[in-house]
PDB file of C-alpha atoms in Angstrom:
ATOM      1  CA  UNK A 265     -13.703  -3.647  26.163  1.00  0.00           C
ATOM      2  CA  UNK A 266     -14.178  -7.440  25.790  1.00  0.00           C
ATOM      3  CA  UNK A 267     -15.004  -8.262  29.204  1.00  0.00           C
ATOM      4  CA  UNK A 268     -18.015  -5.133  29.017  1.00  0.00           C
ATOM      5  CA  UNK A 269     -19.205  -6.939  26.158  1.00  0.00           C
ATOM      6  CA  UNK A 270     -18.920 -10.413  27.032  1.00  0.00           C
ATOM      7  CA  UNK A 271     -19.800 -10.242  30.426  1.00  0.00           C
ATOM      8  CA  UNK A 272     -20.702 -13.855  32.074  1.00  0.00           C
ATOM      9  CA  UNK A 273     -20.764 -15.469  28.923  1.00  0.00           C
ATOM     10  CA  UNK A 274     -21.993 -14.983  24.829  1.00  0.00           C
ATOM     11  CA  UNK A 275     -25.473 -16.821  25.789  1.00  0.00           C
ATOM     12  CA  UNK A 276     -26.522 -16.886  22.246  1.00  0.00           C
ATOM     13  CA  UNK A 277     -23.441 -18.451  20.830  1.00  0.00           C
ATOM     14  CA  UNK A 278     -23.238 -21.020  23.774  1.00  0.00           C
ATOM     15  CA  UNK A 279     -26.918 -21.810  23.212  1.00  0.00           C
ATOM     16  CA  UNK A 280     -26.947 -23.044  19.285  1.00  0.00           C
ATOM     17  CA  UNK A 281     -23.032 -23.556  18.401  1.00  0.00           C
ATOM     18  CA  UNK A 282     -21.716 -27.011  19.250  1.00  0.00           C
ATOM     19  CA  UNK A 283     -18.474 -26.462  22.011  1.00  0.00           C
ATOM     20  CA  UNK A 284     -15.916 -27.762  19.140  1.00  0.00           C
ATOM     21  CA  UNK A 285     -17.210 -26.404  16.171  1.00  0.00           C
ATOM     22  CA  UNK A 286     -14.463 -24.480  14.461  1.00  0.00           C
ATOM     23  CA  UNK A 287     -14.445 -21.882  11.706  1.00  0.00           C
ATOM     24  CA  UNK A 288     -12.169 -20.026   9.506  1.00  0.00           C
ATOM     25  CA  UNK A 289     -12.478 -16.327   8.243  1.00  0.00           C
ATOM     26  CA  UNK A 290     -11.111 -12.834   7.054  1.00  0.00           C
ATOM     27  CA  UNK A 291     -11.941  -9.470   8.063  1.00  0.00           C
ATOM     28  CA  UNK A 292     -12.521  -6.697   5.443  1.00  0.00           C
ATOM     29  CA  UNK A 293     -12.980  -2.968   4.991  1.00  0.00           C
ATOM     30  CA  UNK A 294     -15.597  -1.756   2.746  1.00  0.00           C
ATOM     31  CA  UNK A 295     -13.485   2.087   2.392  1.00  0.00           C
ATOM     32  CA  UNK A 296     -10.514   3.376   1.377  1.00  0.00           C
ATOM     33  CA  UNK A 297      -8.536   4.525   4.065  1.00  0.00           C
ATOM     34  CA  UNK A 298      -5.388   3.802   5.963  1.00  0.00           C
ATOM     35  CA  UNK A 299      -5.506   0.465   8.136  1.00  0.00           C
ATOM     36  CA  UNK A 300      -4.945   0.651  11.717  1.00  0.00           C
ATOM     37  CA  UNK A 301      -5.824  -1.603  14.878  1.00  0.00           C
ATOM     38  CA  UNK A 302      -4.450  -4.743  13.432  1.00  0.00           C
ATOM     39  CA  UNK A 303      -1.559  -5.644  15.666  1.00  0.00           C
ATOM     40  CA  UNK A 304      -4.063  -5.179  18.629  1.00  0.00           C
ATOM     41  CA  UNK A 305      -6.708  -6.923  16.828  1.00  0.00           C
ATOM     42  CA  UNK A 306      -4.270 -10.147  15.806  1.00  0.00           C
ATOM     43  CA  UNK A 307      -3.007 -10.235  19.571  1.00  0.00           C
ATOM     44  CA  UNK A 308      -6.416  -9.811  21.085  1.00  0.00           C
ATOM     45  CA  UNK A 309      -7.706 -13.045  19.031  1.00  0.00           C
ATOM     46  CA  UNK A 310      -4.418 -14.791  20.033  1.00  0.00           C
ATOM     47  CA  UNK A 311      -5.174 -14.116  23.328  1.00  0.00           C
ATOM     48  CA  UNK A 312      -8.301 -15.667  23.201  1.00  0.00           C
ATOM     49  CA  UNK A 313      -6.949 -19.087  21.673  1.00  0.00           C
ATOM     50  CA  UNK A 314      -7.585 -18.490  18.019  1.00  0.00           C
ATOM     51  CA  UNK A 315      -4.730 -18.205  14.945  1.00  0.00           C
ATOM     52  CA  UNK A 316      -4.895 -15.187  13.375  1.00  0.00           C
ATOM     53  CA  UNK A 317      -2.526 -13.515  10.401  1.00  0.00           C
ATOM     54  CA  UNK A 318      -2.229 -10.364   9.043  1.00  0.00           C
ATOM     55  CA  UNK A 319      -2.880  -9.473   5.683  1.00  0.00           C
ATOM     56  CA  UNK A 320      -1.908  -5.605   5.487  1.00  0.00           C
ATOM     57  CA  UNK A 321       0.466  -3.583   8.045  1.00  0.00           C
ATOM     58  CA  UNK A 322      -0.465  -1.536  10.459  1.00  0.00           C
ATOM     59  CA  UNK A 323      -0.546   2.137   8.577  1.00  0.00           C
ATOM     60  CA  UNK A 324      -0.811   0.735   5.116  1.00  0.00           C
ATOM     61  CA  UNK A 325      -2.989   2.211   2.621  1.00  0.00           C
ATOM     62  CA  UNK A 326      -6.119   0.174   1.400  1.00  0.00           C
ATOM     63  CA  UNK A 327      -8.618   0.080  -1.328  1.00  0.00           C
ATOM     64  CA  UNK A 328     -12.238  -1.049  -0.797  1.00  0.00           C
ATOM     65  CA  UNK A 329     -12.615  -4.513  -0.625  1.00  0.00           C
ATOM     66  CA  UNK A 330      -9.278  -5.430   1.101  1.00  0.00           C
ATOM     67  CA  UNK A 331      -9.402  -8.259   3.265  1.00  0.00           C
ATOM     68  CA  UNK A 332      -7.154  -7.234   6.181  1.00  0.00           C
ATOM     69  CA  UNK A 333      -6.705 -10.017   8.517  1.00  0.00           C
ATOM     70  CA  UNK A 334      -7.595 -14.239   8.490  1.00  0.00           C
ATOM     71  CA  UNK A 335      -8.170 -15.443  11.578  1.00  0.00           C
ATOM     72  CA  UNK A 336      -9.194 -19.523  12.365  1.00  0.00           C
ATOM     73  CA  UNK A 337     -10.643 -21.628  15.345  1.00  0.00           C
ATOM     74  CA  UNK A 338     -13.156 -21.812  17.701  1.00  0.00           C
ATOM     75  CA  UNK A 339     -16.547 -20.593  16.874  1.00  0.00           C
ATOM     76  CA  UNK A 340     -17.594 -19.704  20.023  1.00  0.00           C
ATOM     77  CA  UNK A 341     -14.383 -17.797  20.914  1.00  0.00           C
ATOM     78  CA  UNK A 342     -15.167 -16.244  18.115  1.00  0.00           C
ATOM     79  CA  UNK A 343     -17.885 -15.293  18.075  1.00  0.00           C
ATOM     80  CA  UNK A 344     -16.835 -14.024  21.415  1.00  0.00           C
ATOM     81  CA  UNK A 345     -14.235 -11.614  20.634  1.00  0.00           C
ATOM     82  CA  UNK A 346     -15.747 -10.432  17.339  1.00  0.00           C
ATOM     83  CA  UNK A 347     -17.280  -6.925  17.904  1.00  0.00           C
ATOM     84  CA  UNK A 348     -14.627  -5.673  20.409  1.00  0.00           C
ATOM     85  CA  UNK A 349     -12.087  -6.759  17.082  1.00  0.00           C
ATOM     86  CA  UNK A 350     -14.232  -4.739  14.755  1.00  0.00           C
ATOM     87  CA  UNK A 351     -14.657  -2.147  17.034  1.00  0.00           C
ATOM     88  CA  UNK A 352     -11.191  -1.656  17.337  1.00  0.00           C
ATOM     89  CA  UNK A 353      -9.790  -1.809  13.592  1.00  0.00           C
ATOM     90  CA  UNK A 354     -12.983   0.464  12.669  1.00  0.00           C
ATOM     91  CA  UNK A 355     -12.132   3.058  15.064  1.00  0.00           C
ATOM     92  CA  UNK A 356      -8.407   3.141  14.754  1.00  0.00           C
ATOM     93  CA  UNK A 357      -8.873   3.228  11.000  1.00  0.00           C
ATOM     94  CA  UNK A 358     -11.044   5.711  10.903  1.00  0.00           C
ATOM     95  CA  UNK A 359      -8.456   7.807  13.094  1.00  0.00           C
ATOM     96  CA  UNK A 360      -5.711   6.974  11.233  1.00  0.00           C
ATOM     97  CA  UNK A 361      -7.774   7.441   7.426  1.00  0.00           C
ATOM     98  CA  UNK A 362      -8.858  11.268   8.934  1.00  0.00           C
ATOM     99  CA  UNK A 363      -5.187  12.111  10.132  1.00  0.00           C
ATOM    100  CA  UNK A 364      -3.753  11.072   6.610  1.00  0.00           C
ATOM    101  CA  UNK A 365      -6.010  13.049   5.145  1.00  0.00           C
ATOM    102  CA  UNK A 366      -5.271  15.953   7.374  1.00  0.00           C
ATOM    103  CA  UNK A 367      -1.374  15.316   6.612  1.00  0.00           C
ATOM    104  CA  UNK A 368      -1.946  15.299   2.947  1.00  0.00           C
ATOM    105  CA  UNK A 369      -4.026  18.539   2.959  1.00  0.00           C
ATOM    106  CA  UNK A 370      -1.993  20.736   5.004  1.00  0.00           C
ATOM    107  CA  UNK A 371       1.310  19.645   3.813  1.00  0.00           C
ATOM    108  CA  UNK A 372       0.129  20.598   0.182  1.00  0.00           C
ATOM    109  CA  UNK A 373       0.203  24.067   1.072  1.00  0.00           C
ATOM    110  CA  UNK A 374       3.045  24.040   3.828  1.00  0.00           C
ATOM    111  CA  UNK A 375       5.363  20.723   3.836  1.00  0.00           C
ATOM    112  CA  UNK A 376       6.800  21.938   7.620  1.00  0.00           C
ATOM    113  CA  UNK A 377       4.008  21.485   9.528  1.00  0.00           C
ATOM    114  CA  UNK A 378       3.202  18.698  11.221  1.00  0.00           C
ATOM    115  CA  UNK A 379      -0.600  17.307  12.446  1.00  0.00           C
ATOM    116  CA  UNK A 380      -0.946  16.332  16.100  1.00  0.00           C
ATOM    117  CA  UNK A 381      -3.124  15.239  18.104  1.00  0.00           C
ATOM    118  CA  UNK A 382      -5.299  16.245  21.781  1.00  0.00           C
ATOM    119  CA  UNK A 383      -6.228  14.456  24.956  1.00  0.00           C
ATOM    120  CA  UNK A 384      -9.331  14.965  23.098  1.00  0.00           C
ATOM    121  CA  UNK A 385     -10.070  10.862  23.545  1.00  0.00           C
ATOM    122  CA  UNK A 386     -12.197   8.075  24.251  1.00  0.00           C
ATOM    123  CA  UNK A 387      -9.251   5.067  23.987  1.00  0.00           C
ATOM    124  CA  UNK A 388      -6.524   6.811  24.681  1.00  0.00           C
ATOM    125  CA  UNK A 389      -3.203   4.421  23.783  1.00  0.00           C
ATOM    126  CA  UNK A 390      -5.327   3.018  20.881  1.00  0.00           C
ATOM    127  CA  UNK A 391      -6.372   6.847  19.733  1.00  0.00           C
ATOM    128  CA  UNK A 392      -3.081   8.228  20.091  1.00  0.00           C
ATOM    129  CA  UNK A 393      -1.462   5.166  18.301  1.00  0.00           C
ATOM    130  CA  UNK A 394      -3.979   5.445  15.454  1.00  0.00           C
ATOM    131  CA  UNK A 395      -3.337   9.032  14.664  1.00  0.00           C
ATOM    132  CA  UNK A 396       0.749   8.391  14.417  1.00  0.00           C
ATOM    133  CA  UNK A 397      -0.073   5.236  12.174  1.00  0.00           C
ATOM    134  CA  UNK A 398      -1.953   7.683   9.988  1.00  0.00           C
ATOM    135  CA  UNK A 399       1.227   9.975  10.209  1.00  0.00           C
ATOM    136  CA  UNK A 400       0.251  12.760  12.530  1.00  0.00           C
ATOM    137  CA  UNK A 401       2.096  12.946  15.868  1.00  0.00           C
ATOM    138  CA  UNK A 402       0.738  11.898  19.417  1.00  0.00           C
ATOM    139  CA  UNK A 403       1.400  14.953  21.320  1.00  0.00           C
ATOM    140  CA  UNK A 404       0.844  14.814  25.091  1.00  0.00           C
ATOM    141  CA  UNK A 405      -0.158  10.898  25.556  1.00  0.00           C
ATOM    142  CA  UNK A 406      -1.200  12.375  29.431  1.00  0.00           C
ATOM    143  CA  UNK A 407      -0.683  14.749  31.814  1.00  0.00           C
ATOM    144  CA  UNK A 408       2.470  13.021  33.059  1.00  0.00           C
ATOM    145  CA  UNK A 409       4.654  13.522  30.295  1.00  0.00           C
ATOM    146  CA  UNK A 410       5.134  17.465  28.836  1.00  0.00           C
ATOM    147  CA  UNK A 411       3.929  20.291  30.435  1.00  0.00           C
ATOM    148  CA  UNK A 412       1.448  22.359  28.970  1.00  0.00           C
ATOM    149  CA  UNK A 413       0.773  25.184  31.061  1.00  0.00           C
ATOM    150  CA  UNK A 414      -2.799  26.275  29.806  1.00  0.00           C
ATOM    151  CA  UNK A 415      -4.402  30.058  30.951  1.00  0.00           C
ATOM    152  CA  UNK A 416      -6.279  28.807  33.821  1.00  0.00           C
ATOM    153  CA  UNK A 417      -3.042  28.221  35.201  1.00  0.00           C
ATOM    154  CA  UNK A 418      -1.831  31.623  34.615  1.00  0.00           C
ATOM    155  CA  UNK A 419      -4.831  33.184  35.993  1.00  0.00           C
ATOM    156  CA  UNK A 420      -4.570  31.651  39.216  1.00  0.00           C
ATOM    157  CA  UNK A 421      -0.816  32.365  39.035  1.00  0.00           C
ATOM    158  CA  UNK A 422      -0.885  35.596  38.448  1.00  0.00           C
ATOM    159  CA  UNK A 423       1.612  35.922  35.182  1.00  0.00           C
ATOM    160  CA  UNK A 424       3.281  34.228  32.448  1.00  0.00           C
ATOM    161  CA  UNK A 425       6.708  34.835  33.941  1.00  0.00           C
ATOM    162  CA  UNK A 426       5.623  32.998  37.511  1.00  0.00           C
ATOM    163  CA  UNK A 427       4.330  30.207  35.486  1.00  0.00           C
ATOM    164  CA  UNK A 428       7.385  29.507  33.832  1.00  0.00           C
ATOM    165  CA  UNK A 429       9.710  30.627  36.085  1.00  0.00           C
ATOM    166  CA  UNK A 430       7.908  27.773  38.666  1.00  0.00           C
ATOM    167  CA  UNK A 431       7.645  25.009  35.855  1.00  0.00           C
ATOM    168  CA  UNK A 432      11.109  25.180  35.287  1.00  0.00           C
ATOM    169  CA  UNK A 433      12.314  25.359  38.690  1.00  0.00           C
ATOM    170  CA  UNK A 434      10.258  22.328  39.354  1.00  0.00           C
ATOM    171  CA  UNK A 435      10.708  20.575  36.537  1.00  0.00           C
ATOM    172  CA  UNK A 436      14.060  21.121  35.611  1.00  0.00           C
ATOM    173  CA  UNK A 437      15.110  19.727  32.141  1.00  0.00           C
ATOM    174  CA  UNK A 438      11.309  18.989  30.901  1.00  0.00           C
ATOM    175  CA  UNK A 439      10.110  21.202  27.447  1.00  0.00           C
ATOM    176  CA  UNK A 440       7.687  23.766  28.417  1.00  0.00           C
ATOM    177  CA  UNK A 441       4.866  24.893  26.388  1.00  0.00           C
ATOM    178  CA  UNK A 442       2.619  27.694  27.414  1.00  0.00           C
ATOM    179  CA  UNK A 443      -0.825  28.735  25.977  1.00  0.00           C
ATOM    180  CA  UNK A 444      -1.369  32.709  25.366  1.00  0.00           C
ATOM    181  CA  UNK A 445      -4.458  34.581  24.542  1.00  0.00           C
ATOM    182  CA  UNK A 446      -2.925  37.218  22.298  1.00  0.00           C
ATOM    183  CA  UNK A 447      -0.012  38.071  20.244  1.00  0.00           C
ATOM    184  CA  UNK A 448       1.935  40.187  23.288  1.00  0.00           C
ATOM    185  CA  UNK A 449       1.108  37.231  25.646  1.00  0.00           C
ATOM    186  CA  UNK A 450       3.084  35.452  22.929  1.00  0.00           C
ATOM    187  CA  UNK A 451       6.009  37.540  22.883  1.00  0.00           C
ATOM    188  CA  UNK A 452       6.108  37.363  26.606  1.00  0.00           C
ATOM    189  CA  UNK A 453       6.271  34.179  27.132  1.00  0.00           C
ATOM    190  CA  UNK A 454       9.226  33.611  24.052  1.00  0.00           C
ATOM    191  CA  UNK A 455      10.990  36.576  25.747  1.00  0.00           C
ATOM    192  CA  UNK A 456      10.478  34.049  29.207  1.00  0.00           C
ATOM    193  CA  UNK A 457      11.834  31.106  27.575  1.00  0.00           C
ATOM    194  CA  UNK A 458       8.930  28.935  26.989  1.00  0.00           C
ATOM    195  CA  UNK A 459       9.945  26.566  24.673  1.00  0.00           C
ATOM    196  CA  UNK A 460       6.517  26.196  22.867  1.00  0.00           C
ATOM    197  CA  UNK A 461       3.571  28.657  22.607  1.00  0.00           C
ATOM    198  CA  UNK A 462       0.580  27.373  21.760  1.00  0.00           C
ATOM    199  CA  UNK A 463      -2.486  29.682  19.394  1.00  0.00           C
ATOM    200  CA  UNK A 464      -5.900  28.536  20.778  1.00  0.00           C
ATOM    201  CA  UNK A 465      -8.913  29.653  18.997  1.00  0.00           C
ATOM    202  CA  UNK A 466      -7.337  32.749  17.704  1.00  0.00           C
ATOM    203  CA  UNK A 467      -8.434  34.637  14.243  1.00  0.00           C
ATOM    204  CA  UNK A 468      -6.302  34.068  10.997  1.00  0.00           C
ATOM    205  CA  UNK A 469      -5.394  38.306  11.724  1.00  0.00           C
ATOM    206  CA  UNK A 470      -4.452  36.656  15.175  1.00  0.00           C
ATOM    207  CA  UNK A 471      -2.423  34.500  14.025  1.00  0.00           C
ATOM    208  CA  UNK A 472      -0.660  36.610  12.038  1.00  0.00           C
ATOM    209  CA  UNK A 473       0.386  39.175  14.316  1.00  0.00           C
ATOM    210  CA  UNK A 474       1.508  37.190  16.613  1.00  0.00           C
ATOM    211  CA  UNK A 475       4.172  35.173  14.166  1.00  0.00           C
ATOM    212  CA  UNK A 476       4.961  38.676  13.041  1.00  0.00           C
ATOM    213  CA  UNK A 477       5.582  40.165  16.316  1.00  0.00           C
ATOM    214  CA  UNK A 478       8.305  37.037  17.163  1.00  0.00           C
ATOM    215  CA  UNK A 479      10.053  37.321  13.964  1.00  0.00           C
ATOM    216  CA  UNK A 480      10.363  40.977  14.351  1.00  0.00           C
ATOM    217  CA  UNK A 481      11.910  40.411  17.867  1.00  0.00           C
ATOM    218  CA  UNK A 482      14.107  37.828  16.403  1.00  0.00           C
ATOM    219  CA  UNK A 483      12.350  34.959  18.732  1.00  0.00           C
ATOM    220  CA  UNK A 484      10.403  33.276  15.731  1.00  0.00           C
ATOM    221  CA  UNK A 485      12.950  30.368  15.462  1.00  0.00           C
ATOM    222  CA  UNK A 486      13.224  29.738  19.400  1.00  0.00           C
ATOM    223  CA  UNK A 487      10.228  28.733  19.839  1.00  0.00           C
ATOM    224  CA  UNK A 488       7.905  26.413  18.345  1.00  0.00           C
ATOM    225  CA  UNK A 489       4.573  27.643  17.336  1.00  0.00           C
ATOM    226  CA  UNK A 490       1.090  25.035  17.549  1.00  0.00           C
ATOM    227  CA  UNK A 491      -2.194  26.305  16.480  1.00  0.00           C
ATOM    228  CA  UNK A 492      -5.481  24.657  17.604  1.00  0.00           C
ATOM    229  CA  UNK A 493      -8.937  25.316  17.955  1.00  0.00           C
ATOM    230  CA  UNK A 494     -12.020  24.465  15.722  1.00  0.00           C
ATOM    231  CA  UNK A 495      -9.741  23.525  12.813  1.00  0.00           C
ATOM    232  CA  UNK A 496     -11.040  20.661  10.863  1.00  0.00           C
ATOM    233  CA  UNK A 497     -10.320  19.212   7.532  1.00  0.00           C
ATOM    234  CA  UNK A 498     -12.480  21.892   5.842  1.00  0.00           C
ATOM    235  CA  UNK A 499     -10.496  24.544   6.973  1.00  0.00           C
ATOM    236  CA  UNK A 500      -7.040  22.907   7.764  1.00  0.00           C
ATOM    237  CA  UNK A 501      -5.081  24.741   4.539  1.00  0.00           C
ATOM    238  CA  UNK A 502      -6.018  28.308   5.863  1.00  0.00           C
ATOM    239  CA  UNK A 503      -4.277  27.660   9.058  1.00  0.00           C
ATOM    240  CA  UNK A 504      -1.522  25.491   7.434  1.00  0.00           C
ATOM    241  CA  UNK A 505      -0.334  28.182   5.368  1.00  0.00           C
ATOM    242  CA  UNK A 506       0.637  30.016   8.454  1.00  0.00           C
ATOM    243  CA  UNK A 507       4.401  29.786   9.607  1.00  0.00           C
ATOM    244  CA  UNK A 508       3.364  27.529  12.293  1.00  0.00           C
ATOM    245  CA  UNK A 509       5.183  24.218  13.330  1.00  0.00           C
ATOM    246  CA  UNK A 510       2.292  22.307  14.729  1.00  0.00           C
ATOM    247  CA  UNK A 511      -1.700  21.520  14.418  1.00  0.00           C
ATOM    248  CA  UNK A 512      -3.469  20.371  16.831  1.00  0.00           C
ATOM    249  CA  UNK A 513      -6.773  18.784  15.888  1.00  0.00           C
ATOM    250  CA  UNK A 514      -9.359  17.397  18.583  1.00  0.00           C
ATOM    251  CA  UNK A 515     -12.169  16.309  15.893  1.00  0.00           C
ATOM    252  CA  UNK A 516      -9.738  13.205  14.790  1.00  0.00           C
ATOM    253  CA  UNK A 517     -10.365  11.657  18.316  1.00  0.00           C
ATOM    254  CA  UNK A 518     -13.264  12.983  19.859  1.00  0.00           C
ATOM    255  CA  UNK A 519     -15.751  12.650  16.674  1.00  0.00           C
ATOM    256  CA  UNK A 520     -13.728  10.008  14.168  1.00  0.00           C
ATOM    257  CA  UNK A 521     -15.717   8.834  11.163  1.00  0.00           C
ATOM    258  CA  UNK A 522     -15.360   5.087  11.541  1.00  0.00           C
ATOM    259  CA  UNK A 523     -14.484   2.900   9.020  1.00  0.00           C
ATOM    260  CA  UNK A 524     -16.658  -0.213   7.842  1.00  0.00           C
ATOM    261  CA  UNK A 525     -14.889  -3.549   8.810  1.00  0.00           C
ATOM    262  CA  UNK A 526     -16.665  -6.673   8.924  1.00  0.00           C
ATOM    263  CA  UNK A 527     -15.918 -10.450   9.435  1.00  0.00           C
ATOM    264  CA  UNK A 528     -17.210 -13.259   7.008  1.00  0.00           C
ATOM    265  CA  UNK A 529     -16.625 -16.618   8.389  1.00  0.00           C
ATOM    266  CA  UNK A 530     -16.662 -20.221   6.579  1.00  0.00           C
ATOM    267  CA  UNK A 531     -17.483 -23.392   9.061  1.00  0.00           C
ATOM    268  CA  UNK A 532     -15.025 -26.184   8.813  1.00  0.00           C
TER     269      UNK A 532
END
């Protein structure tokens, strides 16, 4: 991120600012919201030769106004590094902010269920970090570490059985969550010992029936149940009220409202 943006050199900074002029300043947020990105901000600044301090945690609530971080040195260093810091805390906090919100609106109506999130990203470590600081889980951080088997893979499987049957023969020992496109693809797949069963894009009725249909087989509590799929924080209380054990929520990665952070500085 800061080598894209600095490229060979901040031309404008190392055209009117003297090499040793130094300054001192603090960064703020102009929203509520839940801070995030400051421990990669601070280290990013240290790494560039300048003192920095934090003023909040990472995942702490904050009101309008609150100056989050003071950071001193170099000007053009500074200067340097300061969009790619901004960048960062204004993202992350944004992630974080929309995830808390998300917690704090579906536990109201269901205290169980927890908010996760997707590969549905653009920074993935920083994403995925943002959304647990704003107390959602990360879910998958890749490919590499849970299998998901999704319905392409069944399809060019052949069945729901196969699939599982070959995941855990070949990956003994690792959890194994399967996607279904109806409630007696869900059954199926609990009956085949998948240990999750993930609801894509499927009606509230959906939904229903197919959390009936396990608890009437007696499978409901062997198997965890995520829903996903167009649910936002408009409609996130509809689907928390459902027995389910996870959300899954793309929109607080792939379109994040970012916070407003900005840096006022004071030469020495």
């Amino acid at each position: 991120m800061l080598k894209e943006d600095v490229g060979k050199g901040d031309i404008t900074s190392n055209a009117i600012i003297p090499t040793r002029t130094t300054v001192e300043g603090f960064i703020k947020i102009e929203q509520d919201g839940v801070a995030a990105g400051l421990e990669e901000a601070k280290w990013l600044l240290e790494k560039c030769g300048l003192r920095a301090k934090l003023i909040v945690k990472d995942g702490q609530g904050v009101n309008k106004g609150a100056h989050l971080l003071e950071v001193q040195g170099n000007a053009r260093k500074l200067f340097a590094v300061e969009r790619t810091v901004l960048n960062l805390i204004g993202r992350m906090s944004g992630i974080a902010t929309e995830t808390a919100k998300a917690v704090k609106l579906a536990n109201e109506v269901n205290a169980k269920v927890k908010i996760a999130a997707t590969r549905k990203t653009i920074l993935r470590w920083f994403d995925k970090r943002a959304v647990v600081l704003g107390g959602g889980l990360s879910h998958r951080q890749g490919l590499y570490d849970a299998i998901l088997i999704k319905t392409s893979h069944v399809k060019l499987i052949g069945s729901i059985e196969e699939a599982l049957k070959r995941a855990r023969n070949n990956a003994p020992g690792e959890k194994i969550e399967i996607e279904v496109k109806n409630a007696m693809e869900a059954l199926e797949a609990a009956k085949c010992g998948a240990h999750a069963i993930l609801l894509d894009n499927f009606s509230h009725r959906e939904i229903r029936k197919a959390l009936e249909l396990l608890k009437r087989n007696g499978l409901r509590d062997k198997v965890l149940v995520e829903l996903s799929g167009g649910i936002n924080l408009r409609n996130i209380k509809e689907f928390a009220r459902h027995d389910a054990d996870i959300i899954s929520m793309g929109c607080l990665t792939h379109s994040p409202k970012w916070m407003q952070v900005y840096m006022r500085l004071n030469a020495h």
